[in-house]
XYZ file of C-alpha atoms in Angstrom:
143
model
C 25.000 3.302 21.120
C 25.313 6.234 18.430
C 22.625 6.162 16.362
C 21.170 8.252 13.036
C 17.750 8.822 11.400
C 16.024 8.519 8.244
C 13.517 11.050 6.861
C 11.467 10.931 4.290
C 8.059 12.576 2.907
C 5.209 10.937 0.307
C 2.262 11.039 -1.524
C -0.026 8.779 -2.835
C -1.733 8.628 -6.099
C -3.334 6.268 -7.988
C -1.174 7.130 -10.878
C -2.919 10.157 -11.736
C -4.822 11.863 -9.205
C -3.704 12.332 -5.359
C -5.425 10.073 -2.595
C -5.434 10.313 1.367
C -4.380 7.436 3.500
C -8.165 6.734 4.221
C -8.949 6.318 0.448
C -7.255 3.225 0.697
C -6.893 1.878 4.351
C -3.279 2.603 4.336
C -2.111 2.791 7.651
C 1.472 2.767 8.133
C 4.758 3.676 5.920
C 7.290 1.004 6.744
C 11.206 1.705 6.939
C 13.346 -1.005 6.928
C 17.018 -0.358 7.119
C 19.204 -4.028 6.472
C 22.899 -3.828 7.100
C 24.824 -3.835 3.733
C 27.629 -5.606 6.167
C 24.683 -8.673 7.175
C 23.311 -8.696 10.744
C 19.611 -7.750 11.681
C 17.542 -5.483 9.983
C 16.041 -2.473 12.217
C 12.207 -0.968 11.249
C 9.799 1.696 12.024
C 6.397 2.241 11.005
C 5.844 6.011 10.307
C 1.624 6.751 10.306
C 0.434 7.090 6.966
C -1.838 10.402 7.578
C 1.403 12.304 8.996
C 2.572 12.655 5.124
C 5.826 12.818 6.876
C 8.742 11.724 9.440
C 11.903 10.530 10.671
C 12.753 7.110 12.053
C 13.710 5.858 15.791
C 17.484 5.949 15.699
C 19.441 2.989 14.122
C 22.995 2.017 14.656
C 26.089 4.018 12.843
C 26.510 1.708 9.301
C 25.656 1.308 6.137
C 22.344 0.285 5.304
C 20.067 -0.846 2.305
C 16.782 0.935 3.329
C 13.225 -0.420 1.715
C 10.085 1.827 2.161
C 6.789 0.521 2.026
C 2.917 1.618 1.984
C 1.224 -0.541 4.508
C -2.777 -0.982 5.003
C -4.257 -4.098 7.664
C -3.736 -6.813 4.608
C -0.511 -6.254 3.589
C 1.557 -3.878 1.171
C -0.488 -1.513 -0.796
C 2.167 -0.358 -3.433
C 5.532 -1.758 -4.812
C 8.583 -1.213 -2.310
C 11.026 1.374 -2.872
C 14.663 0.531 -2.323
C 17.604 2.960 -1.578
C 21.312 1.212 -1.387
C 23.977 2.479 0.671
C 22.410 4.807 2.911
C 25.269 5.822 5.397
C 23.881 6.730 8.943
C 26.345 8.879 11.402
C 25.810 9.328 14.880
C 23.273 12.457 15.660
C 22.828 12.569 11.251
C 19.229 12.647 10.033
C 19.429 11.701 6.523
C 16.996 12.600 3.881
C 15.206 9.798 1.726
C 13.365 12.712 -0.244
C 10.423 12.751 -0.955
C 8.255 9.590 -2.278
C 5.192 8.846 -4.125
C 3.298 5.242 -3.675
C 1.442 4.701 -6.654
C -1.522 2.334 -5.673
C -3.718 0.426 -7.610
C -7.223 0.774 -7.339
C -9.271 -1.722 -5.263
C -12.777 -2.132 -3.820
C -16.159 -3.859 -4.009
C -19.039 -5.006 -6.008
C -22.281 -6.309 -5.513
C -25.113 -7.809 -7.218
C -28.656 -7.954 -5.895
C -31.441 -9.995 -8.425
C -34.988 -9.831 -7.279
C -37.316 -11.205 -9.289
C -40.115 -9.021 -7.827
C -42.434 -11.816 -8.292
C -44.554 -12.870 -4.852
C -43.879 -16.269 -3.718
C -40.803 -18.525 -4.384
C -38.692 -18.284 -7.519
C -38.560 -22.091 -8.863
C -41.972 -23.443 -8.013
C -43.015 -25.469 -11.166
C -44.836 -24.439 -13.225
C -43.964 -21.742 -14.777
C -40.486 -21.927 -12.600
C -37.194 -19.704 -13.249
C -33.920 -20.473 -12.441
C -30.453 -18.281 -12.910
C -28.213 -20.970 -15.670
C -25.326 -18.650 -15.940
C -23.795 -15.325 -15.150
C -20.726 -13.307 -16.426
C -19.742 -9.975 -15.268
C -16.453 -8.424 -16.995
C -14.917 -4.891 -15.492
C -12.456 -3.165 -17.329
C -10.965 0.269 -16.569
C -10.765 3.174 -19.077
C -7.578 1.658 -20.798
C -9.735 -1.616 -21.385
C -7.000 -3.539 -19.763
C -8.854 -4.556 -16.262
C-alpha cells in the first residue's frame, strides 16, 4: 500500500519560558491523521525528548491531522489541528514546527506540629485545628 509521512518539530513552554519533556512528565507527541473522506483514523506516538520526527507511513488521502502533548494522565496541552493535509506515496510532509504551551502543575504540602510532648487534644488545656484555608494565586492573581 503507498503510503506518506508527517513531520513535525516542537517546543514546550509554559507560555513564557522553555521546558524539557521531564519538567512535566510528558512522554509522547501524538499524531493522529482522520480521513477527511471518513474511515479509520491512523496514529503514532513520536517520544517527547526527541524534539522531533516523522510518522510510520499512512495511506495516500486526505487527512485532518491533530497533534497532541501526551504525559501518563492524559493530554498536557490543547490539541493542534491541521485540515487537509494531502499525503502522496513516498511524500514526507512538513507540519512545521509547534509549540505546546502547558500549564503549570505540581504539589503542595502541609506539615503542623505542635511541638508540644504528648498528645494534641488531651483536656485540659486541649487544642484542636477548627478550620483551614489556603488560597494560591500566580503572579497575574488569577490562580
Amino acid at each position: 500500500m503507498p503510503t506518506g509521512t508527517l513531520r513535525l518539530t516542537w517546543t514546550l513552554s509554559d507560555g513564557v519560558n522553555a521546558l524539557a519533556c521531564a519538567e512535566v512528565a510528558a512522554r509522547t507527541v501524538r499524531v493522529v491523521a482522520t480521513p477527511t473522506a471518513g474511515g479509520a483514523a491512523h496514529s503514532d506516538s513520536l517520544p517527547c525528548d526527541s524534539g522531533a520526527g516523522t510518522t510510520i507511513g499512512f495511506p495516500d488521502g486526505t487527512y485532518n491531522v491533530t497533534v497532541t502533548l501526551r504525559a501518563g494522565a492524559g493530554d498536557l496541552s490543547p490539541t493542534q489541528r491541521f485540515n487537509n493535509v494531502a499525503l502522496q506515496s513516498g511524500t514526507d510532509v512538513p507540519l512545521g514546527a509547534l509549540e505546546f504551551v502547558v500549564l503549570p502543575r505540581g504539589g503542595f504540602s502541609v506539615h503542623v506540629d505542635s511541638s508540644a510532648n504528648g498528645p494534641n487534644c488531651d483536656a485540659p488545656p486541649g487544642a484542636e485545628i477548627v478550620d483551614l484555608s489556603l488560597e494560591l494565586w500566580d503572579a497575574n492573581p488569577a490562580c
